[in-house]
C-alpha cells in the first residue's frame, strides 16, 4: 500500500527550504564556534576537518539531532515549514520513525557524493523523491497548516 493523493514538493522549492535551514543552522553554530575558537576557527576549518570536540558537537551532532527531532515531532524543519511542506512516511503518510530519520539524514550525505545526483533526482522522480527519500521510504508533501489532527 502506498501513500497517495498528495501533491509532492518539487526540487526548487526544496532548495529554498534547504537554504533557510542552512542559514538558521549557521546563525546558531557560528556564534558558538567563534565564542569557543575565536575568528581563527575559519582558518583552522580550511586545514582541519574538525577543530576540536566542541566543533564536532556543534557542527555535526547538533544539526543531526535537531533535524531528526524536527522530522519526527513536527514532520518538517523550519525551512520545510516556510515552504508549507512536511516529510512523511511514503507508505502511511505518518511521521518518520527514528530509524527512517537516521537513514534519511545519512542518505543526504550519500546523495551528494556523486556530484549531487541523488539530490537532483528529486527534479525527475515521479514522487519527487531524492535518494535520501528512497533510502528512508519518505516523501515531502505540500500542506496548508502546521496543525496535525
PDB file of C-alpha atoms in Angstrom:
ATOM      1  CA  UNK A   1       0.000   0.000   0.000  1.00  0.00           C
ATOM      2  CA  UNK A   2       1.306   3.435  -0.945  1.00  0.00           C
ATOM      3  CA  UNK A   3       0.559   6.890   0.476  1.00  0.00           C
ATOM      4  CA  UNK A   4      -1.152   8.595  -2.499  1.00  0.00           C
ATOM      5  CA  UNK A   5      -3.287  11.576  -3.480  1.00  0.00           C
ATOM      6  CA  UNK A   6      -0.756  14.103  -2.234  1.00  0.00           C
ATOM      7  CA  UNK A   7       0.973  16.928  -4.015  1.00  0.00           C
ATOM      8  CA  UNK A   8       4.700  16.378  -3.719  1.00  0.00           C
ATOM      9  CA  UNK A   9       7.123  19.247  -3.149  1.00  0.00           C
ATOM     10  CA  UNK A  10       9.482  19.648  -6.074  1.00  0.00           C
ATOM     11  CA  UNK A  11      13.153  20.356  -6.476  1.00  0.00           C
ATOM     12  CA  UNK A  12      13.361  24.175  -6.465  1.00  0.00           C
ATOM     13  CA  UNK A  13      11.013  24.753  -3.559  1.00  0.00           C
ATOM     14  CA  UNK A  14      13.017  22.201  -1.558  1.00  0.00           C
ATOM     15  CA  UNK A  15      16.211  24.068  -2.461  1.00  0.00           C
ATOM     16  CA  UNK A  16      14.646  27.152  -0.853  1.00  0.00           C
ATOM     17  CA  UNK A  17      13.853  25.111   2.282  1.00  0.00           C
ATOM     18  CA  UNK A  18      17.438  23.857   2.433  1.00  0.00           C
ATOM     19  CA  UNK A  19      18.805  27.392   2.159  1.00  0.00           C
ATOM     20  CA  UNK A  20      16.531  28.559   5.005  1.00  0.00           C
ATOM     21  CA  UNK A  21      17.681  25.644   7.183  1.00  0.00           C
ATOM     22  CA  UNK A  22      21.356  26.257   6.367  1.00  0.00           C
ATOM     23  CA  UNK A  23      21.058  29.938   7.300  1.00  0.00           C
ATOM     24  CA  UNK A  24      19.350  29.078  10.607  1.00  0.00           C
ATOM     25  CA  UNK A  25      21.974  26.473  11.476  1.00  0.00           C
ATOM     26  CA  UNK A  26      24.754  28.953  10.634  1.00  0.00           C
ATOM     27  CA  UNK A  27      23.124  31.644  12.794  1.00  0.00           C
ATOM     28  CA  UNK A  28      23.186  29.234  15.732  1.00  0.00           C
ATOM     29  CA  UNK A  29      26.506  27.452  15.219  1.00  0.00           C
ATOM     30  CA  UNK A  30      28.830  30.238  14.009  1.00  0.00           C
ATOM     31  CA  UNK A  31      28.479  32.408  17.130  1.00  0.00           C
ATOM     32  CA  UNK A  32      29.123  29.349  19.318  1.00  0.00           C
ATOM     33  CA  UNK A  33      32.172  28.317  17.304  1.00  0.00           C
ATOM     34  CA  UNK A  34      33.550  31.868  17.330  1.00  0.00           C
ATOM     35  CA  UNK A  35      32.959  32.140  21.084  1.00  0.00           C
ATOM     36  CA  UNK A  36      34.933  28.936  21.653  1.00  0.00           C
ATOM     37  CA  UNK A  37      37.659  29.107  18.983  1.00  0.00           C
ATOM     38  CA  UNK A  38      37.705  32.790  18.023  1.00  0.00           C
ATOM     39  CA  UNK A  39      37.894  34.042  14.466  1.00  0.00           C
ATOM     40  CA  UNK A  40      40.810  31.682  13.852  1.00  0.00           C
ATOM     41  CA  UNK A  41      38.198  28.911  13.643  1.00  0.00           C
ATOM     42  CA  UNK A  42      37.658  29.764   9.978  1.00  0.00           C
ATOM     43  CA  UNK A  43      41.369  29.439   9.256  1.00  0.00           C
ATOM     44  CA  UNK A  44      41.500  26.104  11.111  1.00  0.00           C
ATOM     45  CA  UNK A  45      38.484  24.874   9.139  1.00  0.00           C
ATOM     46  CA  UNK A  46      40.488  25.201   5.929  1.00  0.00           C
ATOM     47  CA  UNK A  47      43.156  22.760   7.086  1.00  0.00           C
ATOM     48  CA  UNK A  48      41.379  20.579   9.651  1.00  0.00           C
ATOM     49  CA  UNK A  49      38.194  18.544   9.283  1.00  0.00           C
ATOM     50  CA  UNK A  50      37.344  19.112  12.959  1.00  0.00           C
ATOM     51  CA  UNK A  51      38.932  21.819  15.101  1.00  0.00           C
ATOM     52  CA  UNK A  52      38.184  20.047  18.391  1.00  0.00           C
ATOM     53  CA  UNK A  53      35.496  18.288  20.433  1.00  0.00           C
ATOM     54  CA  UNK A  54      33.255  21.370  20.651  1.00  0.00           C
ATOM     55  CA  UNK A  55      33.480  21.814  16.876  1.00  0.00           C
ATOM     56  CA  UNK A  56      32.437  18.190  16.343  1.00  0.00           C
ATOM     57  CA  UNK A  57      29.421  18.521  18.646  1.00  0.00           C
ATOM     58  CA  UNK A  58      28.315  21.918  17.316  1.00  0.00           C
ATOM     59  CA  UNK A  59      28.950  21.245  13.627  1.00  0.00           C
ATOM     60  CA  UNK A  60      27.985  17.582  13.309  1.00  0.00           C
ATOM     61  CA  UNK A  61      25.971  16.314  16.294  1.00  0.00           C
ATOM     62  CA  UNK A  62      23.745  19.344  16.974  1.00  0.00           C
ATOM     63  CA  UNK A  63      22.401  19.604  13.381  1.00  0.00           C
ATOM     64  CA  UNK A  64      21.835  15.834  13.202  1.00  0.00           C
ATOM     65  CA  UNK A  65      19.841  15.778  16.456  1.00  0.00           C
ATOM     66  CA  UNK A  66      17.911  18.967  15.663  1.00  0.00           C
ATOM     67  CA  UNK A  67      16.893  17.873  12.162  1.00  0.00           C
ATOM     68  CA  UNK A  68      15.840  14.400  13.287  1.00  0.00           C
ATOM     69  CA  UNK A  69      13.760  15.843  16.141  1.00  0.00           C
ATOM     70  CA  UNK A  70      12.068  18.271  13.752  1.00  0.00           C
ATOM     71  CA  UNK A  71      11.267  15.458  11.290  1.00  0.00           C
ATOM     72  CA  UNK A  72       9.896  13.163  13.987  1.00  0.00           C
ATOM     73  CA  UNK A  73       7.949  15.697  16.065  1.00  0.00           C
ATOM     74  CA  UNK A  74       6.810  18.354  13.571  1.00  0.00           C
ATOM     75  CA  UNK A  75       7.302  16.487  10.272  1.00  0.00           C
ATOM     76  CA  UNK A  76       9.273  19.481   8.998  1.00  0.00           C
ATOM     77  CA  UNK A  77      12.376  21.529   9.588  1.00  0.00           C
ATOM     78  CA  UNK A  78      11.895  25.319   9.738  1.00  0.00           C
ATOM     79  CA  UNK A  79      12.777  25.516   6.041  1.00  0.00           C
ATOM     80  CA  UNK A  80      10.095  22.971   5.152  1.00  0.00           C
ATOM     81  CA  UNK A  81       7.632  24.947   7.303  1.00  0.00           C
ATOM     82  CA  UNK A  82       8.432  28.104   5.299  1.00  0.00           C
ATOM     83  CA  UNK A  83       7.519  26.329   2.048  1.00  0.00           C
ATOM     84  CA  UNK A  84       4.465  24.617   3.629  1.00  0.00           C
ATOM     85  CA  UNK A  85       5.830  21.113   3.229  1.00  0.00           C
ATOM     86  CA  UNK A  86       6.250  18.149   5.515  1.00  0.00           C
ATOM     87  CA  UNK A  87       8.347  14.993   5.466  1.00  0.00           C
ATOM     88  CA  UNK A  88       6.296  11.838   5.952  1.00  0.00           C
ATOM     89  CA  UNK A  89       6.494   8.084   5.610  1.00  0.00           C
ATOM     90  CA  UNK A  90       5.898   7.305   1.927  1.00  0.00           C
ATOM     91  CA  UNK A  91       3.620   4.360   2.735  1.00  0.00           C
ATOM     92  CA  UNK A  92       1.457   5.666   5.586  1.00  0.00           C
ATOM     93  CA  UNK A  93       1.793   9.454   5.476  1.00  0.00           C
ATOM     94  CA  UNK A  94       2.678   9.440   9.171  1.00  0.00           C
ATOM     95  CA  UNK A  95       5.732  10.855  10.956  1.00  0.00           C
ATOM     96  CA  UNK A  96       9.086   9.244  10.284  1.00  0.00           C
ATOM     97  CA  UNK A  97      10.455   6.793  12.799  1.00  0.00           C
ATOM     98  CA  UNK A  98      13.867   7.273  14.377  1.00  0.00           C
ATOM     99  CA  UNK A  99      15.299   4.675  12.004  1.00  0.00           C
ATOM    100  CA  UNK A 100      13.826   6.348   8.929  1.00  0.00           C
ATOM    101  CA  UNK A 101      15.092   9.718  10.115  1.00  0.00           C
ATOM    102  CA  UNK A 102      18.630   8.394  10.594  1.00  0.00           C
ATOM    103  CA  UNK A 103      18.600   6.739   7.160  1.00  0.00           C
ATOM    104  CA  UNK A 104      17.261   9.930   5.567  1.00  0.00           C
ATOM    105  CA  UNK A 105      19.984  12.042   7.199  1.00  0.00           C
ATOM    106  CA  UNK A 106      22.703   9.584   6.141  1.00  0.00           C
ATOM    107  CA  UNK A 107      21.072   9.473   2.710  1.00  0.00           C
ATOM    108  CA  UNK A 108      21.681  13.192   2.238  1.00  0.00           C
ATOM    109  CA  UNK A 109      25.410  12.551   2.519  1.00  0.00           C
ATOM    110  CA  UNK A 110      25.279   9.607   0.113  1.00  0.00           C
ATOM    111  CA  UNK A 111      23.089  11.529  -2.343  1.00  0.00           C
ATOM    112  CA  UNK A 112      25.580  14.382  -2.619  1.00  0.00           C
ATOM    113  CA  UNK A 113      28.661  12.212  -3.246  1.00  0.00           C
ATOM    114  CA  UNK A 114      28.141  11.534  -6.969  1.00  0.00           C
ATOM    115  CA  UNK A 115      28.093  15.252  -7.913  1.00  0.00           C
ATOM    116  CA  UNK A 116      24.771  15.775  -6.123  1.00  0.00           C
ATOM    117  CA  UNK A 117      22.937  13.396  -8.460  1.00  0.00           C
ATOM    118  CA  UNK A 118      20.915  11.897  -5.609  1.00  0.00           C
ATOM    119  CA  UNK A 119      19.583  15.345  -4.715  1.00  0.00           C
ATOM    120  CA  UNK A 120      18.959  16.423  -8.322  1.00  0.00           C
ATOM    121  CA  UNK A 121      17.000  13.171  -8.697  1.00  0.00           C
ATOM    122  CA  UNK A 122      14.082  14.976  -6.973  1.00  0.00           C
ATOM    123  CA  UNK A 123      13.539  17.026 -10.149  1.00  0.00           C
ATOM    124  CA  UNK A 124      12.911  13.925 -12.272  1.00  0.00           C
ATOM    125  CA  UNK A 125      11.288  11.427  -9.930  1.00  0.00           C
ATOM    126  CA  UNK A 126       7.535  10.778 -10.173  1.00  0.00           C
ATOM    127  CA  UNK A 127       7.076  11.235  -6.417  1.00  0.00           C
ATOM    128  CA  UNK A 128       9.816  13.893  -6.150  1.00  0.00           C
ATOM    129  CA  UNK A 129      11.991  11.577  -4.057  1.00  0.00           C
ATOM    130  CA  UNK A 130      15.722  12.045  -3.804  1.00  0.00           C
ATOM    131  CA  UNK A 131      17.928   9.077  -2.989  1.00  0.00           C
ATOM    132  CA  UNK A 132      17.737  10.063   0.688  1.00  0.00           C
ATOM    133  CA  UNK A 133      13.932   9.814   0.484  1.00  0.00           C
ATOM    134  CA  UNK A 134      14.054   6.459  -1.261  1.00  0.00           C
ATOM    135  CA  UNK A 135      16.520   5.115   1.299  1.00  0.00           C
ATOM    136  CA  UNK A 136      14.260   6.198   4.181  1.00  0.00           C
ATOM    137  CA  UNK A 137      10.917   5.486   2.427  1.00  0.00           C
ATOM    138  CA  UNK A 138       9.900   9.128   2.851  1.00  0.00           C
ATOM    139  CA  UNK A 139       8.235  11.777   0.706  1.00  0.00           C
ATOM    140  CA  UNK A 140       7.955  15.543   1.017  1.00  0.00           C
ATOM    141  CA  UNK A 141       4.372  16.713   0.547  1.00  0.00           C
ATOM    142  CA  UNK A 142       2.686  20.104   0.485  1.00  0.00           C
ATOM    143  CA  UNK A 143       0.326  21.035   3.287  1.00  0.00           C
ATOM    144  CA  UNK A 144      -1.562  24.122   4.424  1.00  0.00           C
ATOM    145  CA  UNK A 145      -1.256  24.071   8.184  1.00  0.00           C
ATOM    146  CA  UNK A 146       1.099  23.118  10.982  1.00  0.00           C
ATOM    147  CA  UNK A 147      -1.877  21.777  12.923  1.00  0.00           C
ATOM    148  CA  UNK A 148      -1.888  17.990  12.839  1.00  0.00           C
ATOM    149  CA  UNK A 149      -5.094  16.187  13.726  1.00  0.00           C
TER     150      UNK A 149
END
